[in-house]
Coordinates of C-alpha atoms in Angstrom, one line a residue:
M388 CA 131.1 64.6 133.5
T389 CA 130.1 61.5 131.4
S390 CA 126.3 61.9 131.4
D391 CA 124.5 61.4 128.3
A392 CA 121.3 63.5 128.7
P393 CA 120.8 66.5 126.8
V394 CA 122.2 69.7 128.0
A395 CA 119.2 71.8 128.1
S396 CA 116.4 69.3 128.7
T397 CA 115.2 72.0 131.2
P398 CA 115.5 75.1 129.8
P399 CA 117.6 77.7 132.3
H400 CA 115.8 80.7 131.1
A401 CA 112.8 81.4 129.1
P402 CA 112.9 83.2 125.5
P403 CA 113.4 86.9 125.7
K404 CA 110.5 89.1 124.6
V405 CA 111.7 90.4 121.3
P406 CA 110.6 94.0 120.5
W407 CA 108.2 94.5 117.7
W408 CA 111.1 96.5 115.8
V409 CA 113.5 93.6 116.3
A410 CA 111.1 91.0 115.6
R411 CA 110.3 92.5 112.2
R412 CA 114.1 93.1 111.4
L413 CA 114.6 89.4 112.3
S414 CA 111.8 88.3 110.1
R415 CA 113.5 89.5 106.8
I416 CA 116.7 87.4 107.9
L417 CA 116.4 84.1 106.3
C418 CA 120.1 82.5 106.7
L419 CA 123.2 83.2 108.7
D420 CA 124.4 85.4 105.9
D421 CA 121.9 87.8 105.9
F422 CA 122.9 88.9 109.2
E423 CA 126.1 90.2 107.8
P424 CA 124.6 93.4 105.9
V425 CA 122.0 94.2 108.6
A426 CA 125.3 94.4 111.4
K427 CA 127.0 96.4 108.7
R428 CA 124.7 99.4 108.9
H429 CA 124.0 98.6 112.8
L430 CA 127.6 98.8 113.7
P431 CA 130.1 101.6 113.4
G432 CA 132.7 100.8 110.8
P433 CA 135.6 100.0 112.7
L434 CA 133.8 97.6 114.9
F435 CA 132.6 95.9 111.9
G436 CA 135.4 95.9 110.0
Y437 CA 137.0 94.3 113.3
V438 CA 134.7 91.2 113.1
A439 CA 134.1 90.7 109.5
G440 CA 137.9 91.2 108.8
A441 CA 140.5 88.8 107.8
V442 CA 144.5 89.0 108.0
E443 CA 146.5 90.3 104.9
T444 CA 145.1 89.2 101.4
Q445 CA 142.1 87.1 103.1
A446 CA 143.4 84.2 101.3
S447 CA 142.4 81.7 104.3
Y448 CA 139.1 83.4 104.6
R449 CA 138.6 82.8 101.0
D450 CA 139.8 79.0 101.3
N451 CA 137.5 78.4 104.2
R452 CA 134.2 78.7 102.1
A453 CA 135.7 77.7 98.9
V454 CA 136.5 74.2 100.5
F455 CA 132.5 73.4 100.6
D456 CA 131.9 74.1 96.9
E457 CA 134.4 71.4 96.4
L458 CA 132.4 68.9 97.9
G459 CA 128.8 67.5 96.6
F460 CA 126.4 65.3 98.3
Q461 CA 125.1 61.8 96.7
H462 CA 122.1 61.6 98.4
R463 CA 119.7 58.6 98.8
V464 CA 116.1 58.5 98.2
L465 CA 112.8 56.8 98.9
R466 CA 114.0 56.3 102.7
D467 CA 111.5 56.6 105.6
V468 CA 113.0 60.0 107.3
S469 CA 110.1 60.7 109.6
Q470 CA 112.0 59.8 112.6
R471 CA 115.1 62.4 112.4
Q472 CA 116.8 63.6 115.2
S473 CA 120.5 66.0 114.8
S474 CA 121.6 65.7 118.4
I475 CA 125.3 64.5 119.0
S476 CA 127.3 62.9 121.9
L477 CA 130.5 65.2 122.4
L478 CA 132.8 65.2 125.3
G479 CA 130.4 63.0 127.2
K480 CA 127.4 65.1 126.9
R481 CA 124.2 65.3 124.7
Y482 CA 123.8 68.1 122.7
S483 CA 120.8 68.8 120.5
A484 CA 122.6 69.8 117.3
P485 CA 126.0 69.4 115.9
F486 CA 127.0 73.0 116.0
G487 CA 128.0 75.3 118.3
I488 CA 128.9 79.1 119.0
A489 CA 132.8 79.6 118.8
P490 CA 134.8 81.9 121.3
M491 CA 134.8 85.6 119.9
G492 CA 136.5 88.8 121.8
I493 CA 134.6 91.7 122.6
C494 CA 131.1 90.6 122.0
S495 CA 129.7 92.7 124.6
L496 CA 131.0 95.7 122.7
T497 CA 129.3 94.8 119.4
G498 CA 125.8 93.8 120.9
Y499 CA 123.9 94.7 124.3
R500 CA 125.6 91.9 126.9
G501 CA 126.8 89.9 124.1
D502 CA 128.5 87.2 125.7
L503 CA 125.4 86.5 127.7
A504 CA 123.5 86.5 125.1
Q505 CA 125.2 84.0 123.4
A506 CA 125.7 81.8 126.3
R507 CA 122.0 82.0 127.6
A508 CA 120.6 81.4 123.6
A509 CA 123.0 78.4 123.6
A510 CA 122.1 76.6 127.1
R511 CA 118.5 77.0 126.1
A512 CA 118.9 75.4 122.5
G513 CA 121.2 72.8 124.0
I514 CA 124.2 73.7 122.1
P515 CA 127.5 74.1 123.3
M516 CA 129.2 77.8 123.5
I517 CA 132.3 78.8 124.1
L518 CA 133.2 82.0 125.8
S519 CA 136.4 83.9 124.8
G520 CA 139.4 84.9 127.2
S521 CA 138.8 88.5 125.8
S522 CA 135.2 88.7 126.3
L523 CA 133.8 91.7 128.7
I524 CA 131.7 90.1 130.8
R525 CA 132.9 88.2 134.0
L526 CA 133.4 84.8 133.4
E527 CA 131.8 84.2 136.8
E528 CA 128.7 86.3 135.6
V529 CA 128.4 83.8 132.5
M530 CA 128.8 80.5 134.5
A531 CA 126.1 81.6 136.7
Q532 CA 123.9 82.3 134.3
A533 CA 124.8 79.2 131.6
P534 CA 126.5 76.7 133.7
D535 CA 127.6 74.5 130.8
T536 CA 129.5 77.1 128.9
W537 CA 132.9 76.0 127.9
F538 CA 135.7 78.7 128.4
Q539 CA 138.7 79.6 125.9
A540 CA 142.2 81.1 127.0
Y541 CA 145.0 82.8 125.1
L542 CA 147.9 81.5 127.5
P543 CA 149.3 84.2 129.2
A544 CA 153.1 84.9 129.1
E545 CA 154.1 83.2 132.4
S546 CA 153.9 79.9 133.7
S547 CA 152.6 81.6 137.3
Q548 CA 149.8 83.4 135.3
I549 CA 148.8 80.4 133.7
D550 CA 148.4 78.7 137.0
A551 CA 146.3 81.4 138.4
L552 CA 144.0 81.3 135.1
I553 CA 143.3 78.0 135.2
D554 CA 142.5 78.3 138.9
R555 CA 140.0 80.9 138.6
V556 CA 138.5 78.9 136.0
A557 CA 138.3 75.9 138.4
R558 CA 136.8 77.5 140.6
A559 CA 134.0 79.2 138.2
G560 CA 132.6 75.6 137.8
V561 CA 134.1 75.6 134.1
E562 CA 134.2 71.7 133.1
T563 CA 135.4 72.0 129.6
L564 CA 138.6 74.6 128.8
V565 CA 139.5 75.7 125.4
V566 CA 143.4 76.7 125.0
T567 CA 143.8 78.3 121.9
V568 CA 147.4 77.5 120.5
D569 CA 147.4 79.8 117.1
S570 CA 148.4 82.9 118.5
A571 CA 151.6 82.9 119.8
V572 CA 152.6 85.9 117.7
V573 CA 150.3 89.0 117.0
P574 CA 149.1 88.6 113.0
N575 CA 149.3 91.7 111.0
R576 CA 145.9 92.9 111.0
E577 CA 146.5 95.6 108.4
N578 CA 142.6 95.6 108.2
N579 CA 141.9 97.1 111.5
L580 CA 144.4 99.8 110.7
R581 CA 142.5 100.4 107.6
N582 CA 139.3 100.4 109.5
G583 CA 140.3 102.5 112.4
F584 CA 139.9 99.6 114.9
R585 CA 142.3 99.2 117.9
T586 CA 141.8 97.9 121.5
P587 CA 141.4 99.4 124.1
L588 CA 139.6 102.0 122.0
R589 CA 141.1 105.3 122.3
P590 CA 138.9 108.7 122.8
S591 CA 138.9 110.4 119.5
P592 CA 136.9 112.8 116.8
R593 CA 136.3 109.6 114.9
L594 CA 134.9 107.5 118.0
F595 CA 132.4 110.4 118.8
W596 CA 131.6 110.8 115.1
D597 CA 130.7 106.7 114.8
G598 CA 128.1 107.2 117.7
L599 CA 126.7 110.3 116.3
T600 CA 126.2 108.4 113.4
H601 CA 125.0 104.6 115.1
P602 CA 122.5 106.0 117.4
R603 CA 121.1 102.5 117.4
W604 CA 124.5 100.8 118.3
S605 CA 125.6 103.9 120.9
L606 CA 122.1 104.3 122.8
G607 CA 121.2 100.9 123.0
T608 CA 124.8 98.6 123.3
F609 CA 127.4 101.3 124.5
L610 CA 125.7 103.8 126.5
R611 CA 123.2 101.5 127.8
T612 CA 125.8 99.2 128.9
W613 CA 128.1 102.2 130.5
V614 CA 124.5 103.2 132.7
R615 CA 124.0 99.9 133.8
H616 CA 127.2 97.8 134.3
G617 CA 130.0 100.6 134.1
M618 CA 132.7 101.0 131.8
P619 CA 133.4 97.2 129.9
H620 CA 136.9 95.6 130.7
F621 CA 138.5 92.8 129.5
E622 CA 137.8 90.4 132.4
N623 CA 139.0 87.2 131.3
N624 CA 142.7 87.2 129.7
T625 CA 144.1 86.7 132.8
A626 CA 143.1 86.0 136.8
E627 CA 143.0 89.5 137.5
R628 CA 140.7 92.2 135.5
G629 CA 142.3 93.7 132.2
A630 CA 142.2 97.1 130.6
A631 CA 139.2 99.0 129.9
I632 CA 137.5 99.1 126.1
I633 CA 138.2 102.7 126.3
S634 CA 141.5 104.2 127.2
R635 CA 143.8 106.9 126.5
H636 CA 147.2 105.2 127.6
V637 CA 146.8 101.2 128.5
L638 CA 147.5 98.5 125.4
R639 CA 146.1 95.4 125.0
D640 CA 149.3 93.6 124.9
F641 CA 149.2 89.8 123.2
S642 CA 152.9 90.0 122.7
G643 CA 155.4 87.7 124.9
R644 CA 154.2 84.5 124.1
E645 CA 156.8 83.2 121.6
H646 CA 158.5 81.1 124.0
L647 CA 155.4 78.9 124.9
D648 CA 155.6 75.2 124.0
W649 CA 153.9 72.0 124.6
S650 CA 155.5 71.9 127.9
E651 CA 152.9 74.3 129.4
L652 CA 150.2 72.2 127.7
Q653 CA 151.6 69.5 129.5
R654 CA 151.7 71.5 132.9
I655 CA 148.1 72.5 132.2
R656 CA 146.9 69.2 131.7
Q657 CA 148.3 68.1 135.1
R658 CA 146.7 70.9 136.7
W659 CA 143.5 71.0 135.0
Q660 CA 140.9 67.9 136.3
G661 CA 138.0 68.4 133.9
R662 CA 137.9 68.1 130.0
L663 CA 140.7 69.7 128.0
V664 CA 140.5 71.0 124.2
I665 CA 143.4 72.5 121.8
K666 CA 142.2 75.0 119.7
G667 CA 144.0 76.0 116.5
L668 CA 145.5 73.0 115.1
L669 CA 145.8 72.2 111.7
N670 CA 149.0 70.0 111.3
P671 CA 148.4 66.1 112.1
E672 CA 151.7 65.9 114.2
D673 CA 150.6 68.4 116.4
V674 CA 147.0 66.6 116.7
A675 CA 148.8 63.4 117.6
T676 CA 151.2 65.7 120.1
A677 CA 147.4 67.0 121.7
R678 CA 146.7 63.4 121.8
A679 CA 149.8 62.1 123.4
D680 CA 149.8 64.8 126.1
G681 CA 146.3 63.9 127.3
A682 CA 143.7 66.2 125.5
D683 CA 140.3 65.3 125.3
G684 CA 139.3 66.9 122.0
V685 CA 140.8 69.5 119.2
I686 CA 139.7 72.2 117.3
L687 CA 140.8 72.2 113.8
S688 CA 141.0 75.8 113.0
N689 CA 142.8 78.6 111.2
H690 CA 141.1 81.3 113.3
G691 CA 138.6 82.2 111.0
G692 CA 141.3 83.6 108.7
R693 CA 142.5 86.0 111.2
Q694 CA 146.1 84.9 111.9
L695 CA 148.2 83.0 109.1
D696 CA 147.2 84.3 105.6
G697 CA 147.8 81.2 103.7
A698 CA 146.7 78.6 105.9
V699 CA 144.2 75.9 104.7
S700 CA 140.8 75.6 105.5
P701 CA 140.4 73.1 108.5
M702 CA 138.4 70.9 106.3
R703 CA 141.5 70.1 104.2
A704 CA 143.2 69.3 107.4
L705 CA 140.4 67.3 108.9
P706 CA 141.0 63.9 107.2
A707 CA 144.6 63.7 108.2
A708 CA 143.7 64.6 111.7
L709 CA 141.5 61.7 111.8
E710 CA 143.7 59.2 111.3
V711 CA 146.1 60.2 114.3
A712 CA 143.4 61.4 116.6
G713 CA 142.4 57.8 118.1
D714 CA 139.4 58.1 120.1
M715 CA 139.9 62.4 120.9
S716 CA 136.5 64.6 119.7
V717 CA 138.2 66.3 116.4
M718 CA 135.6 69.6 116.1
I719 CA 136.4 71.9 113.4
D720 CA 135.5 75.9 112.7
S721 CA 135.9 78.8 110.4
G722 CA 133.9 79.5 107.6
F723 CA 130.5 77.3 108.4
R724 CA 127.6 79.2 107.4
R725 CA 125.1 76.5 106.3
G726 CA 123.6 73.3 107.5
T727 CA 125.0 71.7 104.4
D728 CA 128.7 72.8 105.7
V729 CA 128.2 71.4 109.0
L730 CA 126.9 68.1 107.6
K731 CA 129.7 67.7 105.1
A732 CA 132.3 68.2 107.8
L733 CA 130.3 65.3 109.7
A734 CA 130.3 63.0 107.0
L735 CA 134.1 63.3 106.7
G736 CA 134.3 62.4 110.4
A737 CA 134.2 65.9 112.5
S738 CA 132.3 65.7 115.7
C739 CA 130.9 69.3 115.9
A740 CA 131.4 72.5 113.9
F741 CA 132.0 76.1 115.7
I742 CA 130.3 78.9 113.9
G743 CA 131.5 82.9 114.9
R744 CA 130.8 85.8 113.0
P745 CA 127.2 85.3 112.2
F746 CA 126.3 84.8 115.9
N747 CA 128.2 88.0 116.8
Y748 CA 126.4 89.8 114.1
A749 CA 122.7 88.0 115.5
A750 CA 123.6 89.6 119.0
A751 CA 124.5 92.7 117.6
I752 CA 121.1 93.3 116.2
G753 CA 118.8 91.2 118.2
E754 CA 120.6 90.6 121.3
E755 CA 119.4 87.1 122.8
G756 CA 116.4 87.0 120.4
G757 CA 118.5 87.3 117.8
V758 CA 120.8 84.5 118.7
D759 CA 117.9 82.4 119.1
H760 CA 116.8 83.0 115.6
A761 CA 120.3 82.3 114.4
I762 CA 120.3 79.0 116.2
H763 CA 117.1 77.9 114.9
L764 CA 117.6 78.9 111.4
L765 CA 120.4 76.4 111.4
M766 CA 118.7 73.8 113.3
D767 CA 116.1 74.2 110.6
E768 CA 118.7 73.8 107.8
I769 CA 120.1 70.6 108.9
R770 CA 116.8 68.9 109.8
A771 CA 115.7 69.5 106.3
D772 CA 119.0 68.5 104.9
M773 CA 118.8 65.4 106.8
G774 CA 115.6 64.4 105.0
M775 CA 116.9 65.4 101.7
L776 CA 120.0 63.1 102.5
G777 CA 117.6 60.2 103.5
I778 CA 119.0 59.6 106.9
N779 CA 117.5 59.6 110.8
R780 CA 120.6 60.2 112.5
L781 CA 123.7 62.1 111.9
E782 CA 125.7 58.7 112.5
E783 CA 124.4 57.6 109.4
L784 CA 126.5 60.2 107.4
E785 CA 129.2 58.7 105.9
S786 CA 132.2 60.0 103.6
D787 CA 130.9 58.1 100.6
A788 CA 127.9 60.5 100.6
L789 CA 130.2 63.2 99.3
I790 CA 132.0 63.5 95.8
N791 CA 135.0 65.3 95.7
L792 CA 133.9 67.8 93.1
A793 CA 137.7 69.2 92.1
R794 CA 138.9 65.7 91.3
S795 CA 135.5 64.0 89.5

């Protein structure tokens, strides 16, 4: 668990063969933002709205992007940058780039076998990927094909259910468990109601019409999944199989967590022998508590703007978190889209940045090849940006490379 060898020194899977029409589509995508309009045309409206949407007024969603415009680089010039390497050491392992794939639910409904596509592409590229507890492919199947995948858990309501889930995750061979803690209360996702999205999906004339009007998705993702693998279910929210993704009566219940507190994290730390990461923190006091309770790392996050409307960007919370983090890895997500975004976070002291929506879109429109394309676009940006900043190693990045434009 402390090896510094690159995760993907021997790629576990050959790159997939990309059909010509997919390759043509991907050739027009030049950055992560380009995936979104293509995915919007490809996906039924409710599904796209679920992925793209944020809570209430979208204040946090906007702040996640605005914060990067407030930071500018002071680059250095006339430096030999011919030996650039973008690898990082994170939680005792060496990864090839300073970013990873954030956990996202129901990726295998937006893209064919989306969770596996992301995990396999991440393993091949040597970057971390976090499988969501709300994924539709069994954890054990993903781990068999991408053994270094991290697993993100939403805590069930009862301690006995938490213990059973933790034991299942350990048996599957997971080494890094990510516990999301900013979802004790179900947020006001009025955007989902406006878009007509709910889980499980319910048979309706609108659902039928969405399938007819988006044939590439209905044939290439939904029907293809149903024919080859049966009706998708929520596979990993608990130790047992959950509800089917389309159901007339069953509700996907995330309530009943209001009573959970830090004592449950302490219990998990005692039970879980692998690396433990706590996701969803913004307040430095919570970061300090996570450290005291034995966490190996934290992910600063406002859930991509999908939980508390008005929660600040994690970039704003990063300096205070680092002051109390000690030797914990302080990672970050929410709003990252460019190589320069990632490098700004690293310059401020973050260990790694995780990115969600663009990889969901990439898997939706290009499957595994789409995720490969997204990863390499961001890798190429970071490598070019390092050269223009005048550095060969990410460890050379320091906060004095940045100017706060809002204060200047």
